[in-house]
Short mmCIF file of C-alpha atoms in Angstrom, two decimals:
data_model
loop_
_atom_site.label_atom_id
_atom_site.label_comp_id
_atom_site.label_asym_id
_atom_site.label_seq_id
_atom_site.Cartn_x
_atom_site.Cartn_y
_atom_site.Cartn_z
CA MET B 871 73.35 57.08 126.53
CA ILE B 872 73.71 60.57 128.00
CA LYS B 873 76.91 59.44 129.77
CA TYR B 874 78.46 58.69 126.37
CA PHE B 875 77.42 62.15 125.19
CA TRP B 876 79.48 63.70 128.01
CA LEU B 877 82.39 61.33 127.38
CA LEU B 878 82.45 62.20 123.68
CA LEU B 879 82.14 65.90 124.43
CA SER B 880 85.01 65.74 126.96
CA LEU B 881 87.29 63.87 124.55
CA GLY B 882 86.23 66.23 121.74
CA CYS B 883 87.23 69.21 123.89
CA ILE B 884 90.68 67.74 124.56
CA GLY B 885 91.14 66.94 120.86
CA TRP B 886 89.94 70.38 119.71
CA TYR B 887 92.22 72.07 122.23
CA LEU B 888 95.29 70.09 121.11
CA VAL B 889 94.71 70.96 117.44
CA VAL B 890 93.95 74.63 118.08
CA LEU B 891 96.94 74.96 120.41
CA GLY B 892 99.25 73.78 117.62
CA TYR B 893 97.65 75.99 114.96
CA VAL B 894 97.43 79.11 117.09
CA ALA B 895 100.97 78.70 118.47
CA TYR B 896 102.34 78.70 114.89
CA TYR B 897 100.06 81.09 113.00
CA GLY B 898 99.48 83.38 116.00
CA ALA B 899 103.21 84.19 116.05
CA LYS B 900 102.97 85.08 112.35
CA ASP B 901 99.95 87.31 113.06
CA ILE B 902 101.94 89.13 115.76
CA ARG B 903 104.83 89.74 113.35
CA ASP B 904 102.42 91.09 110.70
CA MET B 905 100.57 93.26 113.19
CA LEU B 906 103.75 94.85 114.56
CA LYS B 907 105.13 95.29 111.04
CA ASN B 908 101.96 97.08 109.86
CA MET B 909 101.78 99.20 113.00
CA GLY B 910 105.44 100.15 112.55
CA ILE B 911 104.72 101.25 108.97
CA ASN B 912 101.63 103.19 109.98
CA LYS B 913 103.58 104.84 112.77
CA ASP B 914 106.18 106.07 110.27
CA LEU B 915 103.43 107.47 108.07
CA MET O 1264 99.79 70.10 152.82
CA SER O 1265 100.29 71.54 149.30
CA ASN O 1266 102.67 70.05 146.70
CA PHE O 1267 103.80 73.59 145.78
CA THR O 1268 107.58 73.91 146.34
CA PHE O 1269 110.23 76.66 145.99
CA LEU O 1270 111.07 75.30 142.54
CA ASP O 1271 107.42 75.77 141.52
CA GLY O 1272 107.60 79.31 142.91
CA GLY O 1273 110.65 79.93 140.70
CA ILE O 1274 108.80 78.72 137.58
CA VAL O 1275 105.85 80.99 138.37
CA GLY O 1276 108.03 84.03 139.15
CA PHE O 1277 110.11 83.59 135.96
CA TYR O 1278 106.99 83.29 133.80
CA ILE O 1279 105.35 86.41 135.27
CA LEU O 1280 108.56 88.41 134.78
CA VAL O 1281 108.90 87.37 131.12
CA VAL O 1282 105.27 88.35 130.36
CA ILE O 1283 105.56 91.74 132.05
CA VAL O 1284 108.87 92.55 130.28
CA ILE O 1285 107.45 91.64 126.85
CA GLY O 1286 104.23 93.54 127.58
CA VAL O 1287 106.19 96.67 128.52
CA PHE O 1288 108.63 96.29 125.58
CA VAL O 1289 105.95 96.57 122.85
CA ARG O 1290 104.72 99.95 124.15
CA LYS O 1291 106.90 101.61 121.48
CA TYR O 1292 104.33 100.61 118.82
CA VAL O 1293 101.65 102.74 120.46
CA SER O 1294 101.48 106.42 119.66
CA LYS O 1295 97.80 106.96 118.80
CA VAL O 1296 94.54 106.40 120.70
CA ASP O 1297 93.20 103.82 118.20
CA GLN O 1298 96.47 101.86 118.43
CA PHE O 1299 96.10 101.87 122.21
CA LEU O 1300 92.42 100.87 122.24
CA VAL O 1301 92.00 98.54 119.22
CA ALA O 1302 95.61 97.85 118.13
CA GLY O 1303 95.12 99.95 115.00
CA ARG O 1304 92.54 97.32 113.84
CA GLU O 1305 95.37 95.02 112.71
CA LEU O 1306 94.14 91.90 114.52
CA ASN O 1307 94.20 88.74 112.40
CA LEU O 1308 92.46 85.37 112.81
CA TYR O 1309 94.83 83.21 114.91
CA LEU O 1310 95.97 85.97 117.21
CA GLY O 1311 92.28 86.87 117.57
CA ILE O 1312 91.43 83.31 118.64
CA ALA O 1313 94.36 83.25 121.10
CA SER O 1314 93.39 86.61 122.55
CA LEU O 1315 89.66 85.95 122.85
CA THR O 1316 90.35 82.54 124.42
CA ALA O 1317 92.92 83.87 126.89
CA CYS O 1318 90.78 86.87 127.79
CA GLU O 1319 87.69 84.78 128.47
CA PHE O 1320 89.48 82.30 130.73
CA GLY O 1321 90.89 83.50 134.04
CA ILE O 1322 91.33 81.92 137.48
CA VAL O 1323 87.83 83.16 138.24
CA THR O 1324 86.47 81.26 135.20
CA CYS O 1325 88.28 78.10 136.27
CA MET O 1326 86.92 78.50 139.81
CA TYR O 1327 83.26 79.00 138.91
CA THR O 1328 83.18 76.39 136.15
CA ALA O 1329 84.83 73.86 138.49
CA GLN O 1330 82.31 74.87 141.16
CA ASN O 1331 79.55 74.17 138.61
CA GLY O 1332 81.09 70.72 138.02
CA TYR O 1333 81.23 70.05 141.76
CA LYS O 1334 77.71 71.34 142.48
CA PHE O 1335 75.83 70.20 139.36
CA GLY O 1336 77.98 67.42 137.81
CA PHE O 1337 78.29 67.34 134.00
CA ALA O 1338 75.10 69.41 133.74
CA GLY O 1339 77.16 72.32 135.12
CA ALA O 1340 78.70 72.70 131.63
CA THR O 1341 75.31 73.74 130.18
CA PRO O 1342 76.11 77.51 130.04
CA GLY O 1343 79.28 76.74 128.05
CA ILE O 1344 77.37 74.69 125.47
CA LEU O 1345 74.78 77.48 125.13
CA ILE O 1346 77.46 80.17 124.64
CA ALA O 1347 79.27 78.01 122.07
CA LEU O 1348 76.06 77.49 120.09
CA ALA O 1349 75.20 81.20 120.23
CA MET O 1350 78.71 82.20 119.14
CA LEU O 1351 78.73 79.71 116.26
CA MET O 1352 75.35 80.95 115.01
CA VAL O 1353 76.40 84.60 115.22
CA GLY O 1354 79.72 83.75 113.50
CA ILE O 1355 77.93 81.95 110.66
CA THR O 1356 75.18 84.52 110.12
CA GLY O 1357 77.02 87.70 111.09
CA PHE O 1358 73.91 88.65 113.12
CA CYS O 1359 74.54 92.13 114.60
CA ILE O 1360 78.36 91.81 114.41
CA ASN O 1361 78.39 92.53 110.67
CA PRO O 1362 76.72 95.96 110.92
CA LEU O 1363 78.67 96.65 114.12
CA ARG O 1364 82.10 96.04 112.54
CA LYS O 1365 81.14 97.77 109.30
CA ALA O 1366 80.15 100.90 111.26
CA GLY O 1367 83.85 101.26 112.19
CA VAL O 1368 83.07 102.11 115.82
CA MET O 1369 85.30 101.38 118.83
CA THR O 1370 82.48 100.54 121.26
CA ILE O 1371 78.82 99.52 121.07
CA PRO O 1372 77.52 102.82 122.58
CA GLU O 1373 79.26 104.67 119.74
CA LEU O 1374 76.99 102.80 117.32
CA PHE O 1375 73.94 103.65 119.45
CA GLU O 1376 74.63 107.35 119.09
CA LYS O 1377 73.92 107.10 115.37
CA LYS O 1378 70.42 105.71 115.99
CA PHE O 1379 69.41 106.90 119.46
CA GLY O 1380 71.41 110.08 120.05
CA SER O 1381 74.26 111.13 122.34
CA ARG O 1382 72.31 110.81 125.61
CA VAL O 1383 71.65 107.10 125.01
CA ARG O 1384 75.32 106.64 124.11
CA TRP O 1385 76.33 108.17 127.44
CA MET O 1386 73.79 106.13 129.45
CA SER O 1387 74.88 102.95 127.68
CA GLY O 1388 78.49 103.71 128.61
CA VAL O 1389 77.51 104.14 132.26
CA VAL O 1390 75.62 100.81 132.53
CA ILE O 1391 78.34 98.93 130.61
CA VAL O 1392 81.01 100.20 132.99
CA LEU O 1393 78.81 99.67 136.07
CA GLY O 1394 77.96 96.06 135.15
CA GLY O 1395 81.47 95.31 133.92
CA LEU O 1396 83.27 96.65 136.98
CA LEU O 1397 80.91 94.97 139.46
CA ASN O 1398 81.44 91.76 137.49
CA MET O 1399 85.20 92.12 137.43
CA GLY O 1400 85.36 93.30 141.03
CA VAL O 1401 85.41 89.76 142.44
CA PHE O 1402 88.22 88.49 140.18
CA LEU O 1403 91.07 89.43 142.52
CA ARG O 1404 89.54 87.86 145.61
CA MET O 1405 88.84 84.60 143.80
CA GLY O 1406 92.34 84.53 142.28
CA GLY O 1407 93.72 85.04 145.78
CA ASP O 1408 91.55 82.25 147.20
CA PHE O 1409 92.91 79.95 144.49
CA LEU O 1410 96.53 80.76 145.38
CA VAL O 1411 95.88 80.30 149.10
CA GLU O 1412 94.46 76.81 148.52
CA VAL O 1413 96.76 75.56 145.75
CA CYS O 1414 100.08 77.02 146.89
CA GLY O 1415 99.38 76.90 150.62
CA LEU O 1416 99.91 80.69 150.65
CA ASN O 1417 99.45 82.26 154.08
CA PRO O 1418 96.14 84.27 153.85
CA GLN O 1419 97.98 87.05 155.67
CA TYR O 1420 99.99 87.69 152.47
CA LEU O 1421 97.01 87.45 150.10
CA GLU O 1422 96.40 91.21 149.79
CA ILE O 1423 100.04 92.10 149.13
CA THR O 1424 100.47 89.22 146.62
CA MET O 1425 97.39 90.25 144.64
CA THR O 1426 98.39 93.93 144.79
CA LEU O 1427 101.84 93.16 143.32
CA LEU O 1428 100.35 90.97 140.61
CA LEU O 1429 97.80 93.64 139.67
CA PHE O 1430 100.57 96.25 139.59
CA GLY O 1431 102.52 94.15 137.07
CA ILE O 1432 99.45 93.62 134.87
CA GLY O 1433 98.49 97.29 135.16
CA LEU O 1434 102.00 98.37 134.16
CA TYR O 1435 102.00 96.72 130.74
CA THR O 1436 98.32 97.49 130.08
CA VAL O 1437 98.78 101.16 130.91
CA LEU O 1438 101.89 101.46 128.72
CA GLY O 1439 101.05 99.25 125.73
CA GLY O 1440 97.23 99.09 125.69
CA MET O 1441 95.67 96.60 123.28
CA VAL O 1442 99.02 95.79 121.59
CA SER O 1443 100.54 94.60 124.89
CA VAL O 1444 97.30 92.81 125.78
CA LEU O 1445 97.22 90.91 122.45
CA ILE O 1446 100.85 89.80 122.58
CA THR O 1447 100.76 88.77 126.24
CA ASP O 1448 97.40 87.04 125.54
CA TYR O 1449 99.19 84.91 122.93
CA LEU O 1450 101.82 83.75 125.49
CA GLN O 1451 99.14 83.26 128.09
CA PHE O 1452 96.96 81.24 125.71
CA ILE O 1453 99.82 78.76 125.15
CA MET O 1454 100.69 78.53 128.85
CA MET O 1455 97.11 78.14 130.09
CA SER O 1456 96.23 75.61 127.37
CA ILE O 1457 99.17 73.41 128.41
CA GLY O 1458 98.09 73.62 132.07
CA LEU O 1459 94.43 72.93 131.28
CA LEU O 1460 95.23 69.92 129.08
CA VAL O 1461 97.86 68.40 131.39
CA VAL O 1462 95.60 68.40 134.47
CA THR O 1463 92.58 67.09 132.53
CA ILE O 1464 94.57 64.23 130.97
CA MET O 1465 96.05 63.41 134.41
CA ILE O 1466 92.50 63.19 135.81
CA PHE O 1467 91.49 60.79 133.02
CA ILE O 1468 94.56 58.61 133.68
CA LYS O 1469 94.75 58.70 137.49
CA ILE O 1470 91.04 58.83 138.45
CA GLY O 1471 89.38 57.42 135.36
CA TRP O 1472 86.10 58.11 133.57
CA ALA O 1473 84.15 55.41 135.46
CA ASP O 1474 84.87 56.98 138.88
CA LEU O 1475 83.92 60.45 137.62
CA VAL O 1476 80.57 59.15 136.35
CA LEU O 1477 79.98 57.19 139.56
CA ALA O 1478 80.62 60.28 141.72
CA VAL O 1479 78.14 62.34 139.69
CA GLU O 1480 75.53 59.56 139.80
CA THR O 1481 75.93 59.11 143.56
CA ASN O 1482 75.86 62.81 144.45
CA HIS O 1483 73.46 64.27 141.87
CA GLY O 1484 71.52 61.36 140.31
CA PRO O 1485 70.14 61.88 136.77
CA GLY O 1486 70.26 65.67 137.32
CA GLY O 1487 74.06 65.49 137.19
CA PHE O 1488 73.83 64.64 133.50
CA ASN O 1489 70.69 66.53 132.47
CA PRO O 1490 70.13 70.16 133.59
CA PHE O 1491 66.37 69.95 133.01
CA VAL O 1492 65.92 67.38 135.80
CA HIS O 1493 68.49 68.75 138.25
CA PRO O 1494 66.59 70.02 141.37
CA GLU O 1495 68.71 73.22 141.60
CA MET O 1496 68.71 73.94 137.85
CA GLY O 1497 65.64 73.07 135.77
CA PRO O 1498 64.19 74.83 132.70
CA ALA O 1499 64.48 78.31 134.32
CA TYR O 1500 68.27 77.86 134.63
CA VAL O 1501 68.60 76.75 131.02
CA ILE O 1502 66.40 79.55 129.63
CA PHE O 1503 68.15 82.24 131.72
CA ASN O 1504 71.53 80.98 130.55
CA ALA O 1505 70.35 80.89 126.93
CA PHE O 1506 69.45 84.61 127.24
CA VAL O 1507 72.83 85.31 128.86
CA ALA O 1508 74.64 83.34 126.12
CA ILE O 1509 73.07 85.34 123.28
CA ALA O 1510 73.65 88.63 125.08
CA VAL O 1511 77.28 87.77 125.93
CA VAL O 1512 78.09 86.86 122.35
CA LEU O 1513 76.49 90.04 120.99
CA THR O 1514 77.49 92.65 123.54
CA TRP O 1515 80.03 91.53 126.14
CA GLN O 1516 82.52 94.31 125.62
CA THR O 1517 85.69 92.19 126.03
CA THR O 1518 84.37 89.69 123.47
CA ILE O 1519 83.04 92.22 121.00
CA GLN O 1520 86.25 94.27 121.20
CA ARG O 1521 88.03 91.43 119.31
CA VAL O 1522 85.47 91.80 116.51
CA LEU O 1523 85.96 95.57 116.54
CA SER O 1524 89.77 95.13 116.46
CA ALA O 1525 89.57 92.64 113.57
CA LYS O 1526 90.83 93.61 110.11
CA ASP O 1527 87.30 93.34 108.64
CA SER O 1528 83.90 91.84 109.45
CA ALA O 1529 84.76 88.53 107.68
CA THR O 1530 87.78 88.10 110.00
CA GLY O 1531 85.59 88.98 112.99
CA ARG O 1532 83.11 86.25 112.00
CA LYS O 1533 85.92 83.73 111.51
CA ILE O 1534 87.26 84.54 115.00
CA TYR O 1535 83.77 83.82 116.41
CA LYS O 1536 83.37 80.55 114.50
CA GLY O 1537 86.91 79.40 115.40
CA THR O 1538 86.58 80.29 119.09
CA SER O 1539 83.05 78.92 119.69
CA PRO O 1540 84.09 75.33 120.66
CA PHE O 1541 86.38 76.84 123.28
CA PHE O 1542 83.34 77.88 125.32
CA VAL O 1543 82.40 74.23 125.79
CA CYS O 1544 86.00 73.47 126.86
CA ARG O 1545 85.91 76.51 129.16
CA PHE O 1546 83.07 74.98 131.19
CA LEU O 1547 83.60 71.26 130.69
CA LEU O 1548 87.35 70.80 131.33
CA PRO O 1549 87.48 72.71 134.65
CA GLY O 1550 84.08 71.12 135.34
CA LEU O 1551 85.87 67.76 135.20
CA TRP O 1552 88.33 69.13 137.78
CA GLY O 1553 85.37 69.95 140.03
CA ILE O 1554 83.92 66.46 139.53
CA ALA O 1555 87.37 64.98 140.31
CA ALA O 1556 87.28 66.96 143.57
CA LEU O 1557 83.91 65.29 144.24
CA VAL O 1558 85.62 61.89 143.81
CA VAL O 1559 88.71 62.60 145.92
CA LEU O 1560 87.52 64.93 148.72
CA THR O 1561 84.97 64.22 151.42
CA PRO O 1562 82.20 66.82 152.09
CA ASP O 1563 83.94 67.63 155.42
CA GLN O 1564 87.15 68.52 153.57
CA VAL O 1565 85.26 71.00 151.38
CA GLY O 1566 82.74 72.46 153.84
CA GLU O 1567 80.08 75.02 152.85
CA ASN O 1568 82.24 76.99 150.44
CA THR O 1569 82.18 74.73 147.37
CA ILE O 1570 84.28 77.11 145.30
CA ILE O 1571 87.45 76.01 147.11
CA ALA O 1572 86.86 72.31 146.30
CA MET O 1573 88.81 72.38 143.01
CA PRO O 1574 91.91 74.29 144.26
CA ARG O 1575 91.99 72.12 147.40
CA PHE O 1576 91.92 69.03 145.18
CA LEU O 1577 94.68 70.38 142.91
CA SER O 1578 96.96 71.18 145.86
CA THR O 1579 97.54 67.48 146.53
CA PHE O 1580 96.74 65.95 143.13
CA VAL O 1581 99.31 67.74 140.96
CA PRO O 1582 102.95 66.71 141.65
CA PRO O 1583 105.77 69.23 142.32
CA ILE O 1584 107.31 70.97 139.24
CA MET O 1585 104.11 70.24 137.30
CA MET O 1586 102.44 72.29 140.04
CA GLY O 1587 104.61 75.27 139.04
CA VAL O 1588 103.47 74.90 135.42
CA VAL O 1589 99.81 74.65 136.46
CA VAL O 1590 99.95 77.68 138.78
CA ALA O 1591 101.84 79.68 136.10
CA ALA O 1592 99.12 78.62 133.63
CA MET O 1593 96.36 79.79 135.95
CA LEU O 1594 98.13 83.07 136.68
CA ALA O 1595 98.65 83.49 132.93
CA ALA O 1596 94.92 83.03 132.44
CA ASP O 1597 94.21 85.55 135.18
CA MET O 1598 96.66 88.16 133.90
CA SER O 1599 95.20 88.09 130.39
CA THR O 1600 91.66 88.42 131.74
CA ASP O 1601 92.49 91.28 134.12
CA ALA O 1602 94.47 93.16 131.46
CA SER O 1603 91.74 92.80 128.82
CA TYR O 1604 88.97 93.74 131.20
CA MET O 1605 90.79 96.84 132.49
CA LEU O 1606 91.47 97.98 128.94
CA THR O 1607 87.92 97.27 127.81
CA TRP O 1608 86.09 99.17 130.53
CA GLY O 1609 88.67 101.93 130.23
CA THR O 1610 87.85 102.16 126.51
CA VAL O 1611 84.14 102.65 127.26
CA ILE O 1612 84.85 105.26 129.96
CA TYR O 1613 87.04 107.30 127.58
CA ASN O 1614 85.17 106.72 124.35
CA ASP O 1615 81.58 107.04 125.59
CA ILE O 1616 81.21 108.38 129.12
CA MET O 1617 83.82 111.09 128.59
CA ALA O 1618 82.70 111.82 125.02
CA PRO O 1619 80.88 115.07 126.01
CA LEU O 1620 84.17 116.25 127.56
CA HIS O 1621 86.71 115.52 124.82
CA LYS O 1622 84.27 115.50 121.83
CA GLY O 1623 86.94 113.57 119.91
CA LYS O 1624 89.03 116.73 119.70
CA TRP O 1625 91.79 116.03 122.23
CA SER O 1626 95.31 115.52 120.89
CA GLN O 1627 96.59 111.92 120.57
CA ARG O 1628 99.02 112.59 123.43
CA LYS O 1629 96.31 113.91 125.76
CA GLY O 1630 93.97 111.04 124.79
CA LEU O 1631 96.64 108.44 125.52
CA MET O 1632 97.48 110.03 128.88
CA CYS O 1633 93.80 110.05 129.83
CA ASN O 1634 93.30 106.40 128.82
CA ARG O 1635 96.32 105.36 130.87
CA PHE O 1636 95.05 107.27 133.90
CA ILE O 1637 91.60 105.63 133.61
CA ILE O 1638 93.14 102.12 133.52
CA ALA O 1639 95.24 102.92 136.60
CA MET O 1640 92.08 104.08 138.42
CA ILE O 1641 90.25 100.87 137.46
CA GLY O 1642 93.16 98.98 139.02
CA VAL O 1643 92.71 100.93 142.27
CA PHE O 1644 88.95 100.19 142.24
CA LEU O 1645 89.66 96.48 141.75
CA LEU O 1646 91.93 96.42 144.76
CA ILE O 1647 89.39 98.11 147.02
CA TYR O 1648 86.19 96.37 145.83
CA GLY O 1649 87.85 93.03 145.14
CA LEU O 1650 89.09 92.62 148.66
CA TRP O 1651 85.89 93.34 150.60
CA TYR O 1652 82.84 92.15 148.60
CA LYS O 1653 81.48 88.74 149.61
CA ILE O 1654 79.52 86.76 146.99
CA GLU O 1655 76.11 85.31 147.93
CA GLY O 1656 75.34 81.96 146.27
CA ASP O 1657 77.49 80.52 143.48
CA ALA O 1658 80.01 82.59 141.57
CA TRP O 1659 78.62 82.00 138.04
CA THR O 1660 75.19 83.25 139.08
CA TYR O 1661 76.72 86.40 140.65
CA LEU O 1662 78.62 87.06 137.42
CA ALA O 1663 75.52 86.42 135.29
CA VAL O 1664 73.34 88.69 137.47
CA THR O 1665 75.87 91.59 137.56
CA GLY O 1666 76.52 91.12 133.85
CA SER O 1667 72.77 91.37 133.23
CA ILE O 1668 72.90 95.00 134.46
CA TYR O 1669 73.98 95.82 130.95
CA LEU O 1670 73.79 92.58 128.96
CA SER O 1671 69.99 92.62 128.93
CA SER O 1672 69.57 96.23 127.79
CA MET O 1673 72.59 96.38 125.47
CA SER O 1674 71.66 93.20 123.61
CA VAL O 1675 68.08 94.44 123.12
CA LEU O 1676 69.34 97.89 122.03
CA LEU O 1677 71.86 96.37 119.62
CA ILE O 1678 69.31 94.10 117.93
CA ALA O 1679 66.80 96.97 117.73
CA CYS O 1680 69.47 99.37 116.47
CA CYS O 1681 70.51 97.00 113.67
CA TYR O 1682 67.17 95.55 112.62
CA TRP O 1683 64.14 97.55 113.87
CA LYS O 1684 63.38 100.80 112.07
CA LYS O 1685 60.85 102.02 114.65
CA ALA O 1686 63.28 101.77 117.58
CA ASN O 1687 64.00 105.18 119.09
CA ASN O 1688 65.56 106.91 122.10
CA TRP O 1689 62.43 106.60 124.29
CA GLY O 1690 62.48 102.82 124.00
CA ALA O 1691 66.26 102.72 124.43
CA THR O 1692 66.14 104.85 127.59
CA ALA O 1693 63.35 102.74 129.11
CA ALA O 1694 65.28 99.54 128.31
CA ILE O 1695 68.52 100.82 129.86
CA ILE O 1696 66.83 102.01 133.07
CA LEU O 1697 64.85 98.78 133.56
CA GLY O 1698 67.83 96.58 132.60
CA ALA O 1699 70.01 98.23 135.24
CA THR O 1700 67.50 98.58 138.08
CA LEU O 1701 66.15 94.99 138.13
CA PRO O 1702 69.51 93.14 138.61
CA LEU O 1703 70.84 95.86 140.96
CA GLY O 1704 67.63 95.67 142.97
CA PHE O 1705 67.98 91.89 143.18
CA LEU O 1706 71.58 92.18 144.45
CA LEU O 1707 70.56 94.79 147.04
CA CYS O 1708 67.58 92.71 148.22
CA GLN O 1709 69.93 89.75 148.70
CA LYS O 1710 71.91 91.86 151.19
CA ILE O 1711 68.91 93.18 153.18
CA PRO O 1712 67.66 90.66 155.81
CA ALA O 1713 64.00 91.70 155.37
CA THR O 1714 63.96 91.05 151.62
CA LYS O 1715 66.42 88.14 151.51
CA PRO O 1716 63.65 85.46 151.80
CA PHE O 1717 61.87 87.05 148.81
CA THR O 1718 65.01 86.81 146.64
CA GLU O 1719 65.40 83.19 147.70
CA TYR O 1720 61.77 82.51 146.74
CA VAL O 1721 62.06 84.14 143.30
CA GLY O 1722 65.59 82.88 142.69
CA PRO O 1723 68.26 84.39 140.42
CA TYR O 1724 67.21 82.50 137.28
CA VAL O 1725 63.59 83.65 137.17
CA SER O 1726 64.69 87.17 138.16
CA GLY O 1727 67.30 87.14 135.37
CA MET O 1728 64.82 85.82 132.80
CA MET O 1729 62.26 88.48 133.75
CA THR O 1730 64.94 91.15 133.32
CA TYR O 1731 65.57 90.15 129.69
CA ILE O 1732 61.86 89.87 128.86
CA GLY O 1733 61.03 93.12 130.69
CA VAL O 1734 63.77 95.03 128.87
CA ALA O 1735 62.57 93.84 125.46
CA VAL O 1736 58.99 94.86 126.33
CA ALA O 1737 60.21 98.28 127.58
CA MET O 1738 62.07 98.82 124.31
CA VAL O 1739 58.98 98.08 122.24
CA ILE O 1740 56.48 100.03 124.38
CA GLY O 1741 58.84 103.00 124.85
CA SER O 1742 59.51 103.22 121.11
CA LEU O 1743 55.85 102.97 120.17
CA LEU O 1744 54.80 105.55 122.80
CA LYS O 1745 56.98 108.31 121.36
CA PRO O 1746 54.70 110.73 119.45
CA LYS O 1747 55.29 110.82 115.70
CA THR O 1748 55.87 114.58 115.71
CA LEU O 1749 58.72 114.22 118.23
CA GLN O 1750 60.16 111.30 116.26
CA GLU O 1751 60.17 113.31 113.02
CA ARG O 1752 61.80 116.27 114.79
CA SER O 1753 64.63 114.12 116.19
CA ASP O 1754 65.07 112.43 112.77
CA ASN O 1755 65.44 115.86 111.18
CA ASN O 1756 67.98 116.89 113.84
CA ASP O 1757 70.03 113.72 113.07
#
């Protein structure tokens, strides 16, 4: 039973990582753009 | 013989160059101290997840979690599960991180000043830096050991290779501060995730789940699946790591700095909730690499030093070209960790230890110059300490023990500061002193032949557990011992 727990956890980790990688790759780039934009504005102020 | 070729070297070199150029390029966005230290508090959710993930996974992480897999089997992933649970709970409830973020401080000691006074802030800064630098001091050596094994690098060139790498990381951290760290963390998150996933999937395909389970069963028995029955782990290991997990989530400066850089406390909590499963991956996936090493390598091929089992396995398991991607991924992980850690401890040195000097009155230009100088000096320390200190026992336990120098006292102080009205500077001072002396004493006793048997008898887990319990007791007794008249006087002064 406990072996299946570790198998499920390992597969869950791979699955979670794949999903998060996709999300973060896309939205993280947007966050960088926003951050630099806001910092540029604040710098001008 | 390693599968690392010149083509792989080209991939690695190109990647490092791109990261350093981008890191240096964004320095133009930094003109104020708060932009340098916390990116002007403009951090949003997904970049926060990328940054926290990249920062908390370096070559050193991969090495010790794989070593845990090799030494303890699947049970070696227990600390990761405990940290994930702690982070999820804190993210859901906002325990401590809500008041911390709402206070608008840049470091935890800055919050302590409001409750315990400036002396406690200064002492907290000292133990945070002491614990953090001792912890980080072994990163370079372990990164070098990884390169020697995986790439077949001549150990003669280890020092110069690591010096050049640290120089590159230091360059963009010194110039761009948190902004450079966040953007390079994003690139490094993508690169290291690809490397981590590719190798793990290859292990599943080429070695197979059944062989991994068989190797753990043969070498560790039921203890390889259950930490409570493992002869080298047991309940003391689990309890000690549960204490460490809670303390890490609440006070580990590199982790908490993402909450402090977040736009607001709700974003900080979302970053915690979103990142929490990563801490299971952080221990379990490299742990599978360590177990794969157990399948493929004989004990003679590994020898006494189990930390080199995983890199030795990778050197022949990963094919050329893919090897370049994997080494670039690991270096990416290492660069983001080193950069974040240098910036973080530098922040505490400037913001808290040097607070009596600058009193927040220095010009932005002078403050920036000083921060950059501090980070450069941390780099020099890393080179010197990192290349001569030899770890006793396994790497994770060393990191947990050195981290406890401040984790134990800071976590107790933070909880007391946020939720216990009677907590005062007497209790805080007693907690800081005890929290620093017990782990340092343990490390020193490990190095002295006369006391070494005693440390082996007590063991790091019981010693670590006693540190956390002792610090909490010191906080309570110290606070209650302070005479009421003195307490009222200091309240009036505040």
